[in-house]
Tab-separated table of C-alpha atoms and ligand atoms in Angstrom:
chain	number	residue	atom	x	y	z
J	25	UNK	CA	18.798	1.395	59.348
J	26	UNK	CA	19.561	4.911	59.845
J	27	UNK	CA	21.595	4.324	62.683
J	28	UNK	CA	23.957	1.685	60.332
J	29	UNK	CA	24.256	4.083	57.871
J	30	UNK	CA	24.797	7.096	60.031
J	31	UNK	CA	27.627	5.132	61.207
J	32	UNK	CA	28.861	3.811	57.617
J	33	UNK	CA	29.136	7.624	56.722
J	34	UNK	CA	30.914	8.633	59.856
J	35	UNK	CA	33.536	6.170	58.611
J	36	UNK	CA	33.789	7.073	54.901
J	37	UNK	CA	34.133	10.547	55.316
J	38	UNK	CA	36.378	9.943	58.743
J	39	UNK	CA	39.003	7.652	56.702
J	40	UNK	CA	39.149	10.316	53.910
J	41	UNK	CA	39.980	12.934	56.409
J	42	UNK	CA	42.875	10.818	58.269
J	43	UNK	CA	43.983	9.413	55.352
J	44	UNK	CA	44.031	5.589	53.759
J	45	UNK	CA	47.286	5.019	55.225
J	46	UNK	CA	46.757	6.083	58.711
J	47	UNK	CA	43.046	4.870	58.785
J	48	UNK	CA	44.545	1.557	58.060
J	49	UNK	CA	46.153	2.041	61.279
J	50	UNK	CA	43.423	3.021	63.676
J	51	UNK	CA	40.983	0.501	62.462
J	52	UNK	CA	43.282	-2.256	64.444
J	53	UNK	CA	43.252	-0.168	67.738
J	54	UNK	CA	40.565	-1.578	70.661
J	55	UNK	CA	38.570	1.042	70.486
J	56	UNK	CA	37.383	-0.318	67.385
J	57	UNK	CA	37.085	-3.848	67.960
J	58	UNK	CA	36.054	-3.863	72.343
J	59	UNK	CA	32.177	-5.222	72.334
J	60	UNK	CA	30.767	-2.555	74.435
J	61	UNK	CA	29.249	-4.151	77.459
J	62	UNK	CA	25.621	-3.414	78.387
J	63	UNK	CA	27.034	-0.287	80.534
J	64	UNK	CA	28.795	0.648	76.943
J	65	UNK	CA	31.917	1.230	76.002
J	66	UNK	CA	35.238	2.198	77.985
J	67	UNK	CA	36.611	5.381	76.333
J	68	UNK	CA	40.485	5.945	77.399
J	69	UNK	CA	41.735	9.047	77.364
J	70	UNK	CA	45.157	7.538	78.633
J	71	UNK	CA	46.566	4.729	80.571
J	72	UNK	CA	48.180	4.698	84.153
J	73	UNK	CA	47.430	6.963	87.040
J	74	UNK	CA	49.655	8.444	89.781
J	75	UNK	CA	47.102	8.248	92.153
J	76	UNK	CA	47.684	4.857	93.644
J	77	UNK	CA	44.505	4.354	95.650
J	78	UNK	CA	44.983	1.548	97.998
J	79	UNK	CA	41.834	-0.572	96.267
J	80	UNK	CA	42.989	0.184	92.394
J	81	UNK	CA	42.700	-2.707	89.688
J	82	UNK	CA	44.648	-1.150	87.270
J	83	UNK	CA	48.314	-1.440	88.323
J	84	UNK	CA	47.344	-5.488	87.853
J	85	UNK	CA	46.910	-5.169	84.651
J	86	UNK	CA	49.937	-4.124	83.978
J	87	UNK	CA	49.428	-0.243	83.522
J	88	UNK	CA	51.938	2.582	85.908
J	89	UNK	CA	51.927	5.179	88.030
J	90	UNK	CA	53.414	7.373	84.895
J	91	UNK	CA	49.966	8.380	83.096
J	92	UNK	CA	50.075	8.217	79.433
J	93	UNK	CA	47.856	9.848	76.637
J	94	UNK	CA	46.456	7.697	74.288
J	95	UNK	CA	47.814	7.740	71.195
J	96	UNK	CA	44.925	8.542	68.871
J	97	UNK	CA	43.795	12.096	68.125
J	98	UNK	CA	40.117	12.901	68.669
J	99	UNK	CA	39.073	12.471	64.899
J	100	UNK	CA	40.542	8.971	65.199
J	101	UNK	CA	39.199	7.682	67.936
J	102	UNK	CA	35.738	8.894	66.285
J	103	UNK	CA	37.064	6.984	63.148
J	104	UNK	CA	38.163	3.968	65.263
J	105	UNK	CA	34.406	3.767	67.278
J	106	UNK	CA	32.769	3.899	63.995
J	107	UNK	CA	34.602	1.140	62.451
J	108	UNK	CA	33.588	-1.014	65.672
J	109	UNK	CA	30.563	-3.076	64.083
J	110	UNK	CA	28.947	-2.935	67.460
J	111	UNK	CA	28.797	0.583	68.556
J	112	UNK	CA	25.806	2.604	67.598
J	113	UNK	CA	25.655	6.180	66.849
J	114	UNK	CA	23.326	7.993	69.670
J	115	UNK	CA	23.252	4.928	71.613
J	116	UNK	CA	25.972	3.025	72.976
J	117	UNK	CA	26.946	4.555	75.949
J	118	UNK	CA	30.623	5.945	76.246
J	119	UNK	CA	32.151	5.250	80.066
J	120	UNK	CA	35.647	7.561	80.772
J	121	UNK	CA	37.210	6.529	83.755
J	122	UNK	CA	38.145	3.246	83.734
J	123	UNK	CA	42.131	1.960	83.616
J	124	UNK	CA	42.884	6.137	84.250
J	125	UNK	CA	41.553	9.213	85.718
J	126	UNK	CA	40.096	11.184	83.220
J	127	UNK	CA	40.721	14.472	84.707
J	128	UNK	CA	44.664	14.324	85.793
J	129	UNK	CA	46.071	16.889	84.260
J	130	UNK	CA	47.861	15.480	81.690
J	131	UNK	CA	44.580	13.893	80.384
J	132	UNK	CA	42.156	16.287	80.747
J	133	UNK	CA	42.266	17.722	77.417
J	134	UNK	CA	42.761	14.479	75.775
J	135	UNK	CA	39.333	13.810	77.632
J	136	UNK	CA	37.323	16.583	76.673
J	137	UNK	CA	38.984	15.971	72.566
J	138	UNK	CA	37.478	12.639	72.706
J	139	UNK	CA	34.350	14.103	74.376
J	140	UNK	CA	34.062	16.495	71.815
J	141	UNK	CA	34.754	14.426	68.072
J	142	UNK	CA	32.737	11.158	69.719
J	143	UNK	CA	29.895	13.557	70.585
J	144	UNK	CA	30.219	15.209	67.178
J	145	UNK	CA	30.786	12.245	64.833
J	146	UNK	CA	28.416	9.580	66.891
J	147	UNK	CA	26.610	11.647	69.266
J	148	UNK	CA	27.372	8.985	71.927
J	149	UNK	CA	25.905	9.597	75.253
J	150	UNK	CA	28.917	10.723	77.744
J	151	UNK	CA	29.799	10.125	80.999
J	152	UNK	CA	32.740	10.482	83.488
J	153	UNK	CA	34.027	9.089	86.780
J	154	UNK	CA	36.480	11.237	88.592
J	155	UNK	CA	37.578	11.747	91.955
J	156	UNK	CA	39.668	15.106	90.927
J	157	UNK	CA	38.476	18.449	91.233
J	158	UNK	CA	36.081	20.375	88.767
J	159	UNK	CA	36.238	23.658	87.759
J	160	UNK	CA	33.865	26.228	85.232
J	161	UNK	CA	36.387	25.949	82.097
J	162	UNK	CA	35.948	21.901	82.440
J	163	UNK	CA	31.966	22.026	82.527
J	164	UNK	CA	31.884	24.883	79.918
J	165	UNK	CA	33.731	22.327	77.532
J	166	UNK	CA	31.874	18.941	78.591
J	167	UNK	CA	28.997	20.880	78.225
J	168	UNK	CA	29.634	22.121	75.164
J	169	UNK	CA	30.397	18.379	74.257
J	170	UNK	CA	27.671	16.884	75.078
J	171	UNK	CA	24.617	18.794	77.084
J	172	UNK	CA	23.582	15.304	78.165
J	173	UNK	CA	26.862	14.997	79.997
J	174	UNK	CA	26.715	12.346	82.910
J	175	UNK	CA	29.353	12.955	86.370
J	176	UNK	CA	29.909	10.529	88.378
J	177	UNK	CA	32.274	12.087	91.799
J	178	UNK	CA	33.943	8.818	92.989
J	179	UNK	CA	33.740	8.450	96.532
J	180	UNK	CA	34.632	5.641	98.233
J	181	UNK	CA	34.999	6.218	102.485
J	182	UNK	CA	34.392	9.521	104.731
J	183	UNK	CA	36.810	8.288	107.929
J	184	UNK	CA	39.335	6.103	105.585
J	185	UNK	CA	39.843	8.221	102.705
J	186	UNK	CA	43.303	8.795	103.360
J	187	UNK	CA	44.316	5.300	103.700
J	188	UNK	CA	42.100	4.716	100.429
J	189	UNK	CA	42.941	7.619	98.345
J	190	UNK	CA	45.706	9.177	99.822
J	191	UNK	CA	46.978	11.597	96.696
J	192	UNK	CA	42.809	12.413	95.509
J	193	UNK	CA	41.560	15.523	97.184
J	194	UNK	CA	39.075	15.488	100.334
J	195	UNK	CA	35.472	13.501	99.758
J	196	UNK	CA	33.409	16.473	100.546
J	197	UNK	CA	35.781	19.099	98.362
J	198	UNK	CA	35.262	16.325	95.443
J	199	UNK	CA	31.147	16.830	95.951
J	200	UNK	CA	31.023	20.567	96.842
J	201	UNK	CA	33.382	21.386	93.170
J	202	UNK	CA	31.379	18.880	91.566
J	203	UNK	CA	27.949	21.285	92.467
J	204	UNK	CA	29.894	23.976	89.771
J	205	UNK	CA	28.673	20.984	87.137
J	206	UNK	CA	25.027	20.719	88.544
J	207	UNK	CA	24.658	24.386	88.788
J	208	UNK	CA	25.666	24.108	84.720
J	209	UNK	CA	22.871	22.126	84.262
J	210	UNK	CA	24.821	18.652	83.780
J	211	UNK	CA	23.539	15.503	85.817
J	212	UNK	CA	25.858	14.881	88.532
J	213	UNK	CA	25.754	11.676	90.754
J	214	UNK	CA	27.947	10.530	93.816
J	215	UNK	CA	29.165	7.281	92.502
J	216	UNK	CA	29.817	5.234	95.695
J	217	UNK	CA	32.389	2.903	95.137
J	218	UNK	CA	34.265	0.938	95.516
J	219	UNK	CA	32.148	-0.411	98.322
J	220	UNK	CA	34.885	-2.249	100.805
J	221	UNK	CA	32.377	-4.689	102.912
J	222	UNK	CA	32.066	-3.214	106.214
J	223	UNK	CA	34.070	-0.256	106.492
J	224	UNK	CA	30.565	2.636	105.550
J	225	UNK	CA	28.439	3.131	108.294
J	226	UNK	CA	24.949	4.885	108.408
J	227	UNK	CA	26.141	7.929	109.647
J	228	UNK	CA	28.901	8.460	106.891
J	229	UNK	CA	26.429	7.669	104.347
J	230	UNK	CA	23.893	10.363	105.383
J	231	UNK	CA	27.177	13.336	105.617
J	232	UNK	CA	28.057	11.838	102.361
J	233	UNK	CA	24.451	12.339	100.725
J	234	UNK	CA	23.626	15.203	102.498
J	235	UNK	CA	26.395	17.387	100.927
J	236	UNK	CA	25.679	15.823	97.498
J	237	UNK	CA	21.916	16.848	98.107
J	238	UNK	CA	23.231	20.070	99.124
J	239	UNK	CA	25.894	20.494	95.798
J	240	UNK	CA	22.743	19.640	93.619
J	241	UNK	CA	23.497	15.877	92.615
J	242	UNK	CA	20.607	14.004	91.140
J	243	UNK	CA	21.519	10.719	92.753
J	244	UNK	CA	23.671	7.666	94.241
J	245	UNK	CA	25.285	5.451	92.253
J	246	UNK	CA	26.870	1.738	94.060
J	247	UNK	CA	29.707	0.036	92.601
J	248	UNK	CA	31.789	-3.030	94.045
J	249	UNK	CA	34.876	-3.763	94.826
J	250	UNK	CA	37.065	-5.830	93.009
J	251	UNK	CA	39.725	-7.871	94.677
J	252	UNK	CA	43.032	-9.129	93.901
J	253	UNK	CA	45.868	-10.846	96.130
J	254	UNK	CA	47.766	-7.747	95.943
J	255	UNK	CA	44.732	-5.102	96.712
J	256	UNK	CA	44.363	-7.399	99.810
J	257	UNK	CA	47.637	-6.642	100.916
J	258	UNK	CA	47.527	-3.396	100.068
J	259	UNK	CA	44.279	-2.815	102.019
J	260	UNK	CA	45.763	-4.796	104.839
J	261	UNK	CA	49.501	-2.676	104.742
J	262	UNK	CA	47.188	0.543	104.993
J	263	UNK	CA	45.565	-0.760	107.825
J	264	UNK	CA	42.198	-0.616	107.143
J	265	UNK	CA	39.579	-3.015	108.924
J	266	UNK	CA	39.148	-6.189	106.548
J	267	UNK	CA	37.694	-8.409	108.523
J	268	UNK	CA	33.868	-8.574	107.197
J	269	UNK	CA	36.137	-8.296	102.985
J	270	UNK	CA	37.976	-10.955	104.663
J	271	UNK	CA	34.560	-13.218	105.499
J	272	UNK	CA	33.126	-12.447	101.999
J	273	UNK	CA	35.951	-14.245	100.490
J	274	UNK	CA	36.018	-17.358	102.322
J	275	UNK	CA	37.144	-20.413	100.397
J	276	UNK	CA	38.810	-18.145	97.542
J	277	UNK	CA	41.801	-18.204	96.895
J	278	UNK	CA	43.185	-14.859	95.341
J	279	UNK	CA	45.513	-14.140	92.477
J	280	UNK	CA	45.748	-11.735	89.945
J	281	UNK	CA	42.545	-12.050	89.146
J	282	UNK	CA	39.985	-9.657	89.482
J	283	UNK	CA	37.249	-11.054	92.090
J	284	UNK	CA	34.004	-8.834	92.396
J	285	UNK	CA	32.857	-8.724	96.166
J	286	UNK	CA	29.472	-7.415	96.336
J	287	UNK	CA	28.011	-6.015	99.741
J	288	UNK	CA	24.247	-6.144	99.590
J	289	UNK	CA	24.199	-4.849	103.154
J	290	UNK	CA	25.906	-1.735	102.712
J	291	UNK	CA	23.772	-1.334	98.755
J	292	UNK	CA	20.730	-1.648	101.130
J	293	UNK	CA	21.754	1.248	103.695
J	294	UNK	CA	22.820	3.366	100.915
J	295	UNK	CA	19.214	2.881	99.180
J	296	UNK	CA	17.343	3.926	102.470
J	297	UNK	CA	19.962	6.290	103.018
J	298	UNK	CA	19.745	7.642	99.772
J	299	UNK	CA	15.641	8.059	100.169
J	300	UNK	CA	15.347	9.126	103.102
J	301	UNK	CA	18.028	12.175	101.793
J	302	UNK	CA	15.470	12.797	98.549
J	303	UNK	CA	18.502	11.314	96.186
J	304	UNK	CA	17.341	8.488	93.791
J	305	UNK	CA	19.309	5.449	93.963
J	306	UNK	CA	20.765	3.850	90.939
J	307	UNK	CA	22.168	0.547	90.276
J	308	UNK	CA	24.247	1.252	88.125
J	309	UNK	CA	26.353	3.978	86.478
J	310	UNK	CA	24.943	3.238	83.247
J	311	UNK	CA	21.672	3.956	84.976
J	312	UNK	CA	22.583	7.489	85.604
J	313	UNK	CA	24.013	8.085	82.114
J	314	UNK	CA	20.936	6.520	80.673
J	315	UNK	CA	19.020	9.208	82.429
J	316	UNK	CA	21.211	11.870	81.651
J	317	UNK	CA	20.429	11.163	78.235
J	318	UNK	CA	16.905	10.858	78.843
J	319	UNK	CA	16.805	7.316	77.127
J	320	UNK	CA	15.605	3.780	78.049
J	321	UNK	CA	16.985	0.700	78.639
J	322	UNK	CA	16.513	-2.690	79.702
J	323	UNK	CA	19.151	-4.904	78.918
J	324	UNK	CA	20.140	-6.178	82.179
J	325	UNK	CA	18.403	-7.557	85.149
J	326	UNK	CA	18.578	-4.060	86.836
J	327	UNK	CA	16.353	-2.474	84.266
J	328	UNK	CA	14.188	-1.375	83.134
J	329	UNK	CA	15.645	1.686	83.483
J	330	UNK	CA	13.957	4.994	81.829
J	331	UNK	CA	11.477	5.022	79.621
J	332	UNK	CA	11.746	2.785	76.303
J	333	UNK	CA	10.442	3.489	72.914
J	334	UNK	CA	8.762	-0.370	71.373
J	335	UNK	CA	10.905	-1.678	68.403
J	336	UNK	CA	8.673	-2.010	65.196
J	337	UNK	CA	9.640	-5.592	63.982
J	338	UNK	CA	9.517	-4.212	60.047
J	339	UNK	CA	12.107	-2.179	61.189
J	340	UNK	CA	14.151	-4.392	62.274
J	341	UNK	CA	13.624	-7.084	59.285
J	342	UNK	CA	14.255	-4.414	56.983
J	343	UNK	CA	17.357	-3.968	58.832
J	344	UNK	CA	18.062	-7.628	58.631
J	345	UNK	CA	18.131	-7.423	55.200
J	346	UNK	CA	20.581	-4.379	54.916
J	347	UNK	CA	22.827	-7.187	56.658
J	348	UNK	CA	21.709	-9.313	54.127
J	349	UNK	CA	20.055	-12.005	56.805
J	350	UNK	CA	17.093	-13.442	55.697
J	351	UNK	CA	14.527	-13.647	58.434
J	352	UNK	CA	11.626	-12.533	60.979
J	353	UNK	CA	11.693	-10.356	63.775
J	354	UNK	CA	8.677	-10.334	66.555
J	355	UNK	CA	8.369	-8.736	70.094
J	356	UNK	CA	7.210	-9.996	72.860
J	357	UNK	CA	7.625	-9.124	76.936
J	358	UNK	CA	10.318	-6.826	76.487
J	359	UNK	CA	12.865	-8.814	74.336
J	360	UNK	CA	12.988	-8.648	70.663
J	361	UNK	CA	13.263	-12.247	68.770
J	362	UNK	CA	14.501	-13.037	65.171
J	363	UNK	CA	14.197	-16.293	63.486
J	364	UNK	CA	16.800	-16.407	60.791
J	365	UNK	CA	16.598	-18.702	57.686
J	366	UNK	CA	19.939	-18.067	56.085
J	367	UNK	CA	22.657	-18.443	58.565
J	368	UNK	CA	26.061	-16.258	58.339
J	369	UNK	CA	27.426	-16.043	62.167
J	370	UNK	CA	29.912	-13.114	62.130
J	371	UNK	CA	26.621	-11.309	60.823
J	372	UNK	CA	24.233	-12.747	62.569
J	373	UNK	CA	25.757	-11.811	65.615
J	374	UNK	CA	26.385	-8.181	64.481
J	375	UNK	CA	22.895	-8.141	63.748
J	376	UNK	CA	21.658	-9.187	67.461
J	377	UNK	CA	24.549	-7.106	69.435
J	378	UNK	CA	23.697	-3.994	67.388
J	379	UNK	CA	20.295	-4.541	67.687
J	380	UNK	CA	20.191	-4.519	71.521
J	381	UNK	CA	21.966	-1.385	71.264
J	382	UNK	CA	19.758	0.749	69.231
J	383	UNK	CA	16.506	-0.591	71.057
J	384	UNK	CA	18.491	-1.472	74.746
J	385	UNK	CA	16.486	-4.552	74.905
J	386	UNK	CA	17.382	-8.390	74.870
J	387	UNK	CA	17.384	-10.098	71.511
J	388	UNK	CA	17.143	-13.593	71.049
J	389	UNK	CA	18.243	-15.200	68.027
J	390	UNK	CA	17.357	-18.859	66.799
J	391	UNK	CA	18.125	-20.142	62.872
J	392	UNK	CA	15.950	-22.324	61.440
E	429	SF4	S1	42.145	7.550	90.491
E	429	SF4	FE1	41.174	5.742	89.577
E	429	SF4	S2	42.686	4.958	88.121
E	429	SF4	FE2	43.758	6.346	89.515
E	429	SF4	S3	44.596	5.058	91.111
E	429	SF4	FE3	42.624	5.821	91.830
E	429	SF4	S4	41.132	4.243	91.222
E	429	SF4	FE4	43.023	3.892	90.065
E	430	SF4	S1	18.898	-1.716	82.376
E	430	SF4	FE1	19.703	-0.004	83.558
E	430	SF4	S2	21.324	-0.900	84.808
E	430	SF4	FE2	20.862	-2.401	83.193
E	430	SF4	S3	22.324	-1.978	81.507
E	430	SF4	FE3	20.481	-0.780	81.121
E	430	SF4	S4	20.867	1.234	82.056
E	430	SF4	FE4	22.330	-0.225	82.935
């Protein structure tokens, strides 16, 4: 309950600052409609990036090589996230990095304005992917931000960087900058990815943990690559090896569709890697910002990740009721269940998506 009305304040006095008229507005943008997946919500500073690495989703969805601010100011975008029904204050996480790179300069002080008023208005718990170089003025203002502050330092190949990333700076420059953040006292992570089947091996893993070890990261985060037609024939044109990619995707046929290839092999070296180094492995960058954050979670097959308060089921009925849904809540092996009696949808499923989010556990929701 606090949490919904935390939120419902945020909003009212948020839409008196900007204004009916422009609230109006900013209440139809996605930031304020997106259901935040279990890894949260994708802030974006901008769109586009001039980066063009080889393996990059975004130019199939339609965005450039010209990056472009986004269009709402920081107090907005606060205003927008507060009017989503499914974003919680203090809990649902808040991802930057994901159709831009959050730190190219034309971004980065859109990034750390959103950093700031989301962090102010909803205390969400921050975190940032980037493969561009940090420096002290950047970490004094994240960490001014947000203390809890997750980095991720995108890395995604030691010998085939070039081909990969050709315009990002050098792998180990990206980690040894990145050690100005964990000196600051902010939880940095090497966020390995994407993962290209077949192209790490054991020996670039360890020089790749190593220095991260050695610039004060706390850990390793995997992430997979996603394929389209045209990132295959971009990977091919830059010549790197694609035969084992090539394997994993027998039988599909490739479009403009995103296809996720996962590589348990390489995940697997990069765990023992990672322990044998004395980094913790993570599944997932949610994982890592979870930690940062020094919260819980277990809403995904990953988890249990952190340590998790237990939801009091009178809270959550009381809650209910706020709604106005009439039921019972219970708990039981980790997931929280309500039986509802009086049966509105659009609420109902408010009530079970925002629910998950304040106590990051499965609910499971049955009308009678
Ligand atoms: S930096 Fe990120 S957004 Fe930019 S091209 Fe590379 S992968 Fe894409
Ligand atoms: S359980 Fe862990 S990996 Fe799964 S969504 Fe939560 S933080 Fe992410």
């Amino acid at each position: 309950m606090r949490l919904w009305m935390l939120k419902e304040r945020v909003a009212n006095e948020l839409r008196e600052l900007l204004g009916r008229g422009r609230a109006a507005i900013v209440a139809k943008d996605s930031h304020a409609r997106r259901r935040p997946r279990p890894c949260g919500i994708t802030i974006h500073p901008g769109h586009g990036c001039p980066l063009r690495c080889t393996y990059c989703y975004i130019y199939d969805m339609g965005f450039g090589i010209k990056p472009r601010p986004y269009p709402l100011s920081g107090e907005e975008l606060a205003y927008a996230l507060a009017r989503n029904p499914y974003v919680v204050p203090e809990r649902t996480l808040a991802a930057f990095g994901s159709v831009t790179e959050p730190l190219l300069p034309l971004l980065r002080e859109k990034t750390l304005e959103y950093a700031t008023s989301i962090s102010r208005w909803l205390r969400l718990p921050i975190q940032l992917s980037t493969k561009l170089l940090i420096d002290e003025d950047f970490v004094e203002s994240l960490r001014s931000a947000d203390p809890g502050a997750s980095i991720l330092v995108s890395v995604s190949s030691l010998r085939y960087w070039r081909k990969l990333e050709p315009n990002a700076p050098e792998p180990l420059l990206r980690i040894e900058r990145a050690s100005i953040a964990a000196r600051e006292g902010l939880r940095v992570d090497l966020f390995l990815r994407p993962i290209i089947p077949g192209i790490l091996t054991e020996k670039e893993l360890r020089e790749l943990f190593l220095a991260a070890r050695e610039a004060g990261f706390s850990g390793v985060v995997t992430g997979s690559l996603r394929v389209t037609k045209s990132i295959m024939e971009r990977l091919r044109a830059a010549d790197i090896p694609v035969e084992v990619l090539e394997k994993s995707l027998r039988g599909v046929k490739l479009s403009e569709r995103q296809v996720p290839v996962p590589d348990r092999s390489t995940k697997e070296a990069a765990r023992s890697v990672a322990a044998e180094v004395g980094l913790e492995y993570l599944p997932s960058a949610c994982a890592a910002n979870v930690r940062s954050h020094r919260m819980g979670c277990a809403l995904c097959n990953f988890g249990p990740c952190g340590a998790l308060p237990r939801p009091d089921p009178s809270d959550v009925e009381e809650f209910l009721e706020l709604l106005g849904l009439k039921g019972s809540a219970s708990f039981s092996e980790g997931v929280i269940k309500l039986v509802l009696r009086r049966w509105d949808k659009g609420r109902a499923r408010i009530a079970r998506v925002f629910l998950s989010d304040v106590y990051k556990r499965r609910v499971i929701l049955r009308a009678v």
